[in-house]
Amino acid sequence: MQRQTEEEVYYVGIDVGTASVRVALVDQFGTVVDQMEQSIKIWEPRPDHYEQSSDDIWAACCRVTKQIVHSKDPRCIRGLGFDATCSLVALDTQFQPLAVNPEGEHMRNVIMWMDHRAGSQVDRINRTNHKVLRYVGGVMSVEMQPPKLLWLKENLLEECWNKSGQFFDLPDFLTWKATGDTTRSFCTLVCKWTYSLDHGWDDSFWKEIGLEDICEGNYVKIGNQVMSPGASIGNCLTAAAAKDLGLPEGLAVAASLIDAHAGGLGVIGASLKEYGLQGKHHPITSRLALICGTSSCHMGISEKPIFVSGVWGPYYSAMIPGLWLNEGGQSATGKLIDHVVRGHSAFMELETESKARGQHIYTYLNNHLDQIKKSGPVGFLAADLHVWPDFHGNRSPLADLTMKGMVVGLTLSKSLDDLATLYLATIQAIALGTRYILETMQTAGHHISTLHLCGGLSKNPLFVQMHADITGLPVVLSKEVESVLVGAAILGACASGDFPSIKEAMEKMSKVGKIIFPNYKDKSFYDKKYEVFLKLSAHQKEYQAIMGSM
């Protein structure tokens, strides 16, 4: 750090996730001093349509931030960083919310990241084989912004498209609200909008997909001023935003990150020296950050660009300046586990039993699995039960929106034991999916030796151990469980000028909590599970081909 004082120094990290806003006060050593959370609204007006309100999100940011900082001397707060899901925010020419739905409900002006309404649009975009697709693993995802924009133009031309003034990625909307500056982050534009640090926007792409009007005014609607994550934006925190947030006017505000990338920033830079994992065999480029919550993202960095089929990127300086990023992912992980568990006929019994013991349902299930195992490791309980986890399509490495979930090995049993085993098999399937992504990245040229987990699912010891056992790699957990919030705070720390670079802030503010090693003696069992897992994928494509021919 450049500042050499003993005074208290804090940074505010604001994380807008899928279902809630979380705010943390983090000190200069990366310790979360205080944190709070508030839920935000989600509308699901029809299948595959998920919408939110930018007003509701900003109001939640303000309420929680005020509560977090009210007891602190404003002079001790040095910087503010935002991260958020890569959702699409629509505003009109007066910067007011603009409806993204046929009902004309302007409050619902955000198309969420997990919204899959633009399936036909993304198919057409991918059929162009445009050169920009090379930097998204060869296939654009329906979760990116160009197909969503195309859907709006084709379905809400008069109601939305012709009235639009700005389309923001949600992280950039938040920095605009804070500063009044429409500057975007390299992270959002490079990862979700096809922007290139070398060449900027590619006119030919937007014209070929039917969005030539986006090019007007030097791309004023989607951003023509771009900054690196952590750089201080504009005139800093405005008077109006300062009043809303309870923070000092003029506070440094950082260019933002997508939430998963903030998690990567918060978890991937910690020193491993005292654990015997430092040195030439474990550089930062050998670490895979796995940010696991509602969905999961797999972030691998490299010094040179590595092109991985079905894995997004390579993106230059999208997370750590000067390094290339590849981003794999699974569209439903925490959401899938909840879906499987809550949809089982024994769920009511599970709720009753867990409440009686004062336990969370997943703590109870983990304990129940330990009780019902007869011999050998818990994982062996699912030897005859196999899950293909793509209930919401495959993001990586198949990049196939049409993939569906599968369960093989079901019986007529409806017991709590059966539910616990299905829960186990689902977690194993998610870990097997991580192995599939990992091996695809390794084949393309990455050299990964450790997994670095953060997010809600990293608090589940069974989830963590299954990832260690199935990938055969040590899993590093942060000292601060909320690594995404630490990542957002690191942005604020850089914007303040207290650290000369993201890399130095990461090294200072990221710390290891513990390392979970794989049970190597179980390797042959999980190798067989993985073999079955890959066959499920092949069989599903065969089924789709048969049904498609009818």
XYZ file of C-alpha atoms in Angstrom:
550
model
C 0.000 0.000 0.000
C 1.038 3.576 -0.622
C -0.645 5.012 2.498
C 1.491 4.515 5.591
C -0.877 5.512 8.381
C -2.363 3.656 11.316
C -5.830 5.167 10.868
C -8.820 3.008 10.041
C -9.274 2.535 6.310
C -12.322 0.935 4.734
C -13.715 0.197 1.297
C -17.347 -0.494 0.428
C -18.143 -3.437 -1.836
C -21.647 -3.718 -3.302
C -22.629 -7.030 -4.910
C -25.897 -7.391 -6.817
C -26.570 -11.091 -7.207
C -29.480 -12.914 -8.777
C -31.864 -12.577 -5.836
C -30.292 -10.101 -3.426
C -28.075 -7.085 -2.881
C -25.195 -7.540 -0.447
C -22.995 -4.781 0.902
C -19.769 -5.160 2.881
C -17.387 -2.861 4.683
C -13.893 -4.259 4.107
C -10.636 -3.050 5.631
C -7.282 -2.650 3.876
C -6.278 -6.208 4.798
C -9.320 -7.780 3.137
C -11.247 -8.451 6.348
C -15.020 -8.102 6.083
C -15.827 -5.885 9.055
C -19.578 -5.839 8.493
C -22.045 -6.988 5.853
C -25.778 -6.949 5.194
C -28.151 -8.312 2.587
C -31.551 -7.458 1.141
C -33.620 -9.417 -1.346
C -34.639 -7.954 -4.709
C -37.651 -8.744 -6.855
C -37.719 -11.213 -9.743
C -40.599 -11.521 -12.207
C -41.131 -14.634 -14.316
C -44.071 -13.643 -16.534
C -43.675 -16.656 -18.824
C -41.261 -19.593 -19.266
C -37.639 -18.546 -19.902
C -38.463 -14.858 -19.217
C -36.851 -13.412 -16.080
C -37.083 -9.699 -15.330
C -36.059 -7.259 -12.609
C -36.345 -3.558 -11.812
C -33.325 -1.247 -11.873
C -35.157 1.120 -9.479
C -35.741 -1.733 -7.028
C -32.093 -2.804 -7.280
C -30.719 0.711 -6.720
C -33.099 1.311 -3.794
C -31.859 -1.917 -2.171
C -28.230 -0.833 -2.686
C -28.967 2.463 -0.966
C -30.878 1.004 1.978
C -28.264 -1.597 2.821
C -25.254 0.665 2.280
C -26.702 3.311 4.614
C -27.111 0.715 7.334
C -23.571 -0.597 6.881
C -21.734 2.734 7.024
C -23.871 4.828 9.384
C -21.620 4.270 12.408
C -18.312 4.895 10.605
C -16.448 8.164 10.197
C -16.933 9.050 6.494
C -13.278 10.083 6.302
C -12.268 6.462 6.890
C -14.147 5.242 3.796
C -11.809 5.498 0.840
C -13.464 3.838 -2.142
C -16.566 2.159 -3.567
C -16.719 -0.854 -5.884
C -19.693 -2.495 -7.603
C -20.231 -5.903 -9.102
C -23.456 -7.372 -10.462
C -24.944 -10.073 -12.638
C -24.589 -9.542 -16.381
C -28.240 -8.546 -16.808
C -29.440 -6.042 -19.439
C -30.878 -2.698 -18.269
C -33.032 -0.647 -20.672
C -33.468 3.123 -20.223
C -35.217 5.692 -22.418
C -33.689 8.934 -23.752
C -34.404 10.614 -20.415
C -32.588 7.810 -18.541
C -35.876 6.482 -17.163
C -36.752 2.754 -16.933
C -38.064 1.309 -20.205
C -40.218 -1.824 -20.292
C -38.642 -5.010 -21.703
C -41.992 -6.815 -21.771
C -45.168 -6.777 -23.904
C -47.200 -5.667 -20.887
C -45.488 -2.265 -20.972
C -44.510 -2.490 -17.298
C -41.668 0.041 -17.172
C -40.678 -1.013 -13.666
C -39.631 -4.342 -15.199
C -36.803 -2.896 -17.311
C -34.088 -5.520 -16.709
C -33.710 -8.737 -18.715
C -31.897 -11.026 -16.306
C -28.759 -12.953 -17.155
C -30.619 -16.280 -16.916
C -33.392 -15.174 -19.290
C -33.462 -17.466 -22.350
C -36.151 -15.722 -24.428
C -33.703 -14.977 -27.254
C -33.093 -18.593 -28.326
C -33.960 -18.118 -31.985
C -31.995 -14.865 -32.138
C -28.811 -16.421 -30.779
C -29.172 -19.322 -33.224
C -29.201 -16.864 -36.118
C -26.255 -14.948 -34.691
C -24.240 -18.144 -34.402
C -25.056 -19.150 -37.966
C -23.233 -16.033 -39.194
C -19.918 -17.524 -38.002
C -18.723 -13.947 -37.618
C -15.124 -13.515 -36.493
C -16.140 -11.970 -33.144
C -17.578 -15.362 -32.148
C -14.058 -16.729 -31.965
C -13.679 -14.863 -28.672
C -16.727 -16.468 -27.066
C -15.655 -20.066 -27.563
C -17.002 -20.157 -31.117
C -20.647 -20.030 -30.013
C -22.449 -17.057 -28.494
C -24.606 -17.761 -25.440
C -28.229 -16.738 -25.137
C -27.150 -15.161 -21.839
C -25.065 -12.526 -23.643
C -26.428 -9.129 -24.664
C -26.539 -9.078 -28.529
C -29.294 -11.749 -28.771
C -31.318 -9.965 -26.078
C -31.018 -6.669 -27.966
C -32.101 -8.392 -31.166
C -35.122 -9.875 -29.364
C -36.148 -6.418 -28.165
C -35.911 -4.986 -31.679
C -37.875 -7.834 -33.239
C -40.550 -8.111 -30.546
C -40.865 -4.657 -28.945
C -39.870 -2.320 -31.781
C -42.254 0.535 -30.978
C -42.683 -0.122 -27.265
C -38.964 -0.362 -26.386
C -36.433 -0.299 -29.191
C -37.413 3.000 -30.835
C -37.698 4.732 -27.436
C -34.385 3.499 -26.037
C -31.614 5.836 -24.989
C -29.224 3.521 -23.135
C -28.659 -0.196 -22.760
C -26.414 -0.955 -19.783
C -24.946 -4.104 -18.371
C -26.164 -4.028 -14.771
C -22.676 -3.416 -13.256
C -22.275 -0.356 -15.502
C -25.768 0.897 -14.670
C -24.736 0.970 -11.009
C -21.589 3.028 -11.643
C -23.680 5.432 -13.775
C -26.160 5.846 -10.918
C -23.279 6.554 -8.563
C -21.309 8.958 -10.758
C -23.599 10.200 -13.529
C -20.947 8.972 -15.988
C -21.927 6.496 -18.731
C -18.425 5.026 -18.964
C -18.514 1.232 -19.201
C -16.142 -1.374 -17.825
C -13.838 -3.412 -20.047
C -15.141 -6.456 -18.169
C -18.758 -6.126 -19.218
C -18.249 -4.947 -22.793
C -15.532 -7.467 -23.630
C -17.216 -10.458 -21.981
C -20.880 -9.925 -22.885
C -21.062 -7.447 -25.788
C -18.221 -8.443 -28.254
C -16.116 -5.328 -27.622
C -12.391 -5.665 -28.364
C -9.686 -3.783 -26.491
C -7.632 -3.637 -29.684
C -10.309 -2.716 -32.203
C -13.327 -1.495 -30.234
C -16.715 -2.285 -31.749
C -16.973 -4.213 -35.012
C -19.524 -2.472 -37.255
C -19.793 -5.477 -39.547
C -21.041 -7.742 -36.751
C -23.894 -5.470 -35.680
C -24.919 -4.853 -39.289
C -24.859 -8.542 -40.170
C -27.139 -9.534 -37.284
C -29.650 -6.767 -38.044
C -28.691 -4.262 -35.346
C -27.042 -1.658 -37.572
C -28.804 1.134 -35.659
C -26.672 0.282 -32.601
C -23.703 1.760 -34.489
C -25.338 5.214 -34.666
C -23.790 8.052 -32.683
C -20.555 6.130 -32.229
C -22.372 3.411 -30.240
C -23.735 5.947 -27.772
C -26.511 3.591 -26.617
C -24.174 0.783 -25.538
C -21.004 2.650 -24.651
C -18.154 4.483 -26.334
C -16.101 5.331 -23.246
C -14.498 2.299 -21.562
C -12.214 1.890 -18.530
C -10.340 -0.954 -16.826
C -11.948 -2.503 -13.734
C -10.774 -0.662 -10.638
C -10.061 2.625 -12.430
C -11.701 5.678 -10.840
C -14.693 6.850 -12.876
C -15.491 10.454 -13.749
C -16.067 12.967 -10.979
C -16.522 10.210 -8.397
C -19.651 9.925 -6.218
C -22.243 12.606 -6.993
C -24.030 14.600 -4.303
C -27.349 12.893 -5.075
C -25.871 9.390 -4.967
C -23.909 10.235 -1.823
C -27.126 11.231 -0.082
C -28.894 8.066 -1.251
C -26.059 5.761 -0.171
C -25.038 7.551 3.016
C -21.475 7.933 1.722
C -19.288 11.044 1.360
C -19.651 13.071 -1.822
C -16.606 12.792 -4.076
C -15.770 9.244 -2.934
C -13.747 7.303 -5.514
C -15.988 4.928 -7.520
C -14.354 2.111 -9.471
C -15.158 0.788 -12.910
C -17.116 -2.373 -12.182
C -16.932 -6.119 -12.637
C -19.453 -8.833 -13.391
C -20.202 -10.663 -10.120
C -18.395 -13.868 -11.037
C -15.310 -11.897 -12.046
C -15.370 -10.079 -8.711
C -15.396 -13.485 -7.041
C -12.400 -14.482 -9.118
C -10.612 -11.307 -8.083
C -11.359 -11.975 -4.429
C -10.231 -15.597 -4.366
C -7.535 -16.256 -6.960
C -4.659 -14.040 -5.797
C -3.999 -15.310 -2.267
C -0.551 -16.591 -1.337
C -0.239 -20.389 -1.088
C 3.341 -20.394 0.146
C 2.695 -21.662 3.663
C 0.606 -24.533 2.282
C 3.385 -25.875 0.106
C 1.530 -24.885 -3.058
C 3.577 -21.824 -4.016
C 6.247 -21.586 -6.668
C 6.720 -22.551 -10.280
C 4.093 -25.324 -10.100
C 1.350 -23.089 -8.689
C 1.501 -19.622 -10.293
C -1.676 -17.554 -10.547
C -2.122 -18.847 -14.104
C -2.435 -22.400 -12.727
C -5.506 -21.556 -10.617
C -9.130 -22.017 -11.634
C -11.533 -19.774 -9.760
C -14.928 -21.421 -9.352
C -17.659 -19.000 -8.327
C -20.627 -21.144 -7.394
C -24.054 -19.824 -6.459
C -27.310 -19.907 -8.430
C -25.105 -20.795 -11.398
C -21.362 -21.423 -11.552
C -18.519 -19.752 -13.424
C -15.071 -21.230 -14.006
C -12.379 -18.569 -14.466
C -8.936 -19.450 -15.771
C -6.255 -16.890 -16.639
C -3.227 -17.057 -18.902
C -0.374 -14.882 -20.120
C -1.184 -15.592 -23.767
C -4.592 -16.076 -25.421
C -5.926 -19.639 -25.305
C -8.922 -20.488 -27.480
C -11.147 -23.142 -25.912
C -14.113 -24.514 -27.829
C -17.342 -23.924 -25.917
C -15.635 -21.793 -23.265
C -15.970 -18.011 -23.376
C -12.927 -15.900 -24.175
C -10.070 -15.417 -24.345
C -10.783 -11.941 -22.969
C -7.844 -9.583 -22.468
C -7.731 -7.641 -19.174
C -11.382 -8.479 -18.420
C -10.641 -9.512 -14.832
C -6.935 -8.930 -14.126
C -5.173 -6.259 -16.224
C -2.552 -7.693 -18.540
C -3.815 -11.288 -18.382
C -6.182 -13.241 -20.607
C -9.341 -14.798 -19.186
C -11.298 -17.895 -20.206
C -14.696 -18.336 -18.603
C -16.532 -21.624 -18.477
C -19.802 -22.068 -16.674
C -22.863 -24.059 -15.664
C -26.204 -22.281 -16.057
C -27.864 -23.916 -13.049
C -26.048 -25.262 -9.982
C -27.441 -23.899 -6.713
C -30.741 -23.450 -8.515
C -30.555 -27.058 -9.730
C -29.888 -28.451 -6.249
C -32.857 -26.503 -4.867
C -35.037 -27.688 -7.757
C -34.170 -31.363 -7.245
C -34.499 -31.308 -3.464
C -37.679 -29.231 -3.229
C -39.366 -31.189 -6.006
C -38.922 -34.558 -4.294
C -41.916 -36.147 -2.590
C -39.932 -36.472 0.674
C -39.202 -32.737 0.876
C -41.929 -32.083 3.457
C -40.412 -34.765 5.683
C -36.982 -33.202 5.199
C -38.289 -29.790 6.254
C -39.935 -31.228 9.333
C -36.868 -33.205 10.420
C -34.390 -30.383 9.794
C -36.534 -27.839 11.670
C -36.874 -30.205 14.616
C -33.076 -30.322 14.870
C -32.577 -26.611 14.180
C -30.545 -27.350 11.064
C -30.486 -25.991 7.527
C -31.921 -28.573 5.110
C -28.540 -29.122 3.450
C -26.736 -29.546 6.758
C -29.357 -32.140 7.665
C -28.955 -33.945 4.324
C -25.171 -34.049 4.695
C -25.514 -35.547 8.178
C -28.175 -37.971 6.965
C -25.872 -39.255 4.231
C -23.204 -39.949 6.845
C -25.743 -41.931 8.852
C -27.023 -44.113 6.009
C -23.686 -45.070 4.478
C -22.907 -48.685 5.291
C -19.231 -48.787 4.462
C -16.855 -46.773 2.366
C -17.067 -43.082 1.472
C -20.357 -41.187 1.296
C -19.909 -40.670 -2.442
C -20.316 -44.392 -3.074
C -23.997 -44.160 -2.055
C -24.724 -42.789 -5.560
C -22.894 -45.562 -7.408
C -26.077 -46.546 -9.286
C -27.625 -43.093 -9.607
C -26.417 -40.703 -12.306
C -27.517 -37.165 -13.163
C -26.858 -35.068 -16.248
C -27.169 -31.548 -14.757
C -28.127 -29.394 -17.758
C -31.705 -28.669 -16.686
C -31.246 -25.103 -18.039
C -29.084 -25.880 -21.070
C -25.322 -26.360 -21.269
C -23.138 -23.255 -21.066
C -19.773 -25.044 -21.228
C -18.126 -26.876 -22.833
C -20.920 -27.980 -25.203
C -22.452 -24.485 -25.494
C -25.840 -26.024 -26.268
C -28.972 -24.255 -25.086
C -31.138 -27.250 -26.051
C -29.536 -29.708 -23.632
C -31.899 -31.062 -20.960
C -31.401 -32.704 -17.589
C -31.383 -36.467 -17.089
C -31.541 -38.848 -14.118
C -30.622 -42.499 -14.618
C -31.086 -45.144 -11.947
C -34.385 -44.135 -10.335
C -36.515 -46.608 -8.390
C -40.020 -46.505 -6.928
C -38.631 -45.374 -3.581
C -39.903 -42.028 -2.231
C -38.093 -42.068 1.115
C -35.874 -39.468 2.767
C -32.946 -41.813 2.056
C -33.844 -41.644 -1.619
C -33.969 -37.841 -1.520
C -30.572 -37.665 0.193
C -29.019 -39.952 -2.420
C -30.491 -37.926 -5.294
C -29.128 -34.766 -3.662
C -25.690 -36.413 -3.510
C -25.865 -37.559 -7.143
C -26.826 -34.019 -8.214
C -23.822 -32.505 -6.435
C -21.613 -35.151 -8.013
C -23.047 -34.287 -11.439
C -22.187 -30.613 -10.958
C -18.633 -31.578 -9.954
C -18.394 -33.920 -12.952
C -19.473 -30.986 -15.127
C -16.626 -28.954 -13.637
C -14.235 -31.784 -14.500
C -15.556 -31.762 -18.087
C -14.906 -28.007 -18.354
C -11.525 -28.346 -16.659
C -10.331 -31.127 -18.979
C -11.510 -29.163 -22.033
C -9.483 -26.149 -20.873
C -6.449 -28.341 -20.108
C -6.588 -29.902 -23.557
C -6.612 -26.437 -25.135
C -3.484 -25.337 -23.252
C -4.333 -24.347 -19.678
C -2.350 -25.957 -16.851
C -4.569 -26.000 -13.774
C -3.296 -27.363 -10.458
C -5.701 -25.896 -7.875
C -9.378 -24.955 -7.662
C -10.315 -21.782 -5.760
C -13.964 -21.867 -4.676
C -16.194 -19.059 -3.469
C -19.898 -18.264 -3.433
C -22.804 -19.785 -1.552
C -22.161 -23.404 -2.538
C -18.583 -23.218 -1.259
C -20.082 -23.146 2.257
C -21.381 -26.693 1.719
C -18.612 -29.151 2.745
C -20.076 -31.976 0.650
C -20.067 -29.776 -2.470
C -16.440 -28.814 -1.815
C -15.222 -32.368 -1.123
C -16.950 -33.756 -4.212
C -15.164 -31.167 -6.353
C -11.822 -32.153 -4.850
C -12.452 -35.899 -5.226
C -13.899 -35.757 -8.739
C -11.338 -33.349 -10.250
C -8.425 -34.806 -8.257
C -7.251 -31.264 -7.378
C -6.861 -29.429 -4.059
C -9.661 -26.957 -3.368
C -8.614 -23.634 -1.831
C -11.201 -21.798 0.278
C -10.773 -18.147 1.222
C -10.445 -16.924 4.778
C -13.295 -14.564 3.975
C -16.149 -16.707 2.729
C -17.728 -13.771 0.871
C -14.984 -13.462 -1.735
C -17.282 -11.697 -4.206
C -17.734 -8.837 -1.732
C -13.981 -8.730 -1.139
C -13.498 -8.542 -4.913
C -15.872 -5.570 -5.138
C -14.015 -3.882 -2.279
C -10.681 -4.493 -4.045
C -12.057 -2.428 -6.930
C -12.837 0.428 -4.541
C -9.371 0.130 -3.004
C -7.760 0.502 -6.422
C -9.991 3.462 -7.362
C -8.955 5.206 -4.128
C -5.304 5.149 -5.147
C -4.314 3.204 -2.028
C -2.985 0.379 -4.210
C -1.089 0.936 -7.451
C -2.662 -2.064 -9.198
C -5.340 -4.732 -9.016
C -2.641 -7.367 -8.643
C -1.133 -5.748 -5.549
C -4.559 -5.228 -3.989
C -5.414 -8.893 -4.607
C -2.208 -10.096 -2.960
C -2.816 -7.905 0.094
C -6.564 -8.419 0.515
C -7.036 -12.092 -0.499
C -6.194 -14.743 2.117
C -6.495 -18.528 2.275
C -8.780 -20.015 4.911
C -8.155 -23.713 4.352
C -7.368 -26.257 1.650
C -9.400 -29.397 1.032
C -7.419 -32.213 -0.560
C -8.949 -35.006 -2.654
C -9.339 -38.544 -1.367
C -7.024 -40.052 -3.959
C -7.977 -43.612 -3.013
C -11.451 -42.978 -4.494
C -10.085 -41.960 -7.897
C -11.080 -45.125 -9.780
C -14.695 -44.824 -8.565
C -15.033 -41.249 -9.797
C -13.269 -42.091 -13.057
C -16.068 -44.604 -13.691
C -18.721 -42.055 -12.716
C -17.149 -39.640 -15.178
C -17.236 -42.254 -17.930
C -20.971 -42.719 -17.341
C -21.407 -38.926 -17.232
C -19.921 -38.500 -20.704
C -22.098 -41.299 -22.077
C -25.216 -39.509 -20.804
C -24.257 -36.520 -22.942
C -23.792 -38.664 -26.042
C -27.063 -40.518 -25.485
C -29.007 -37.274 -25.072
C -27.777 -35.953 -28.416
C -28.861 -39.247 -29.976
C -32.335 -38.892 -28.436
C -32.624 -35.318 -29.712
C -31.592 -36.416 -33.210
C -34.250 -39.155 -33.210
C -37.018 -36.855 -31.991
C -35.915 -34.094 -34.342
C -36.418 -36.423 -37.299
C -40.082 -36.988 -36.485
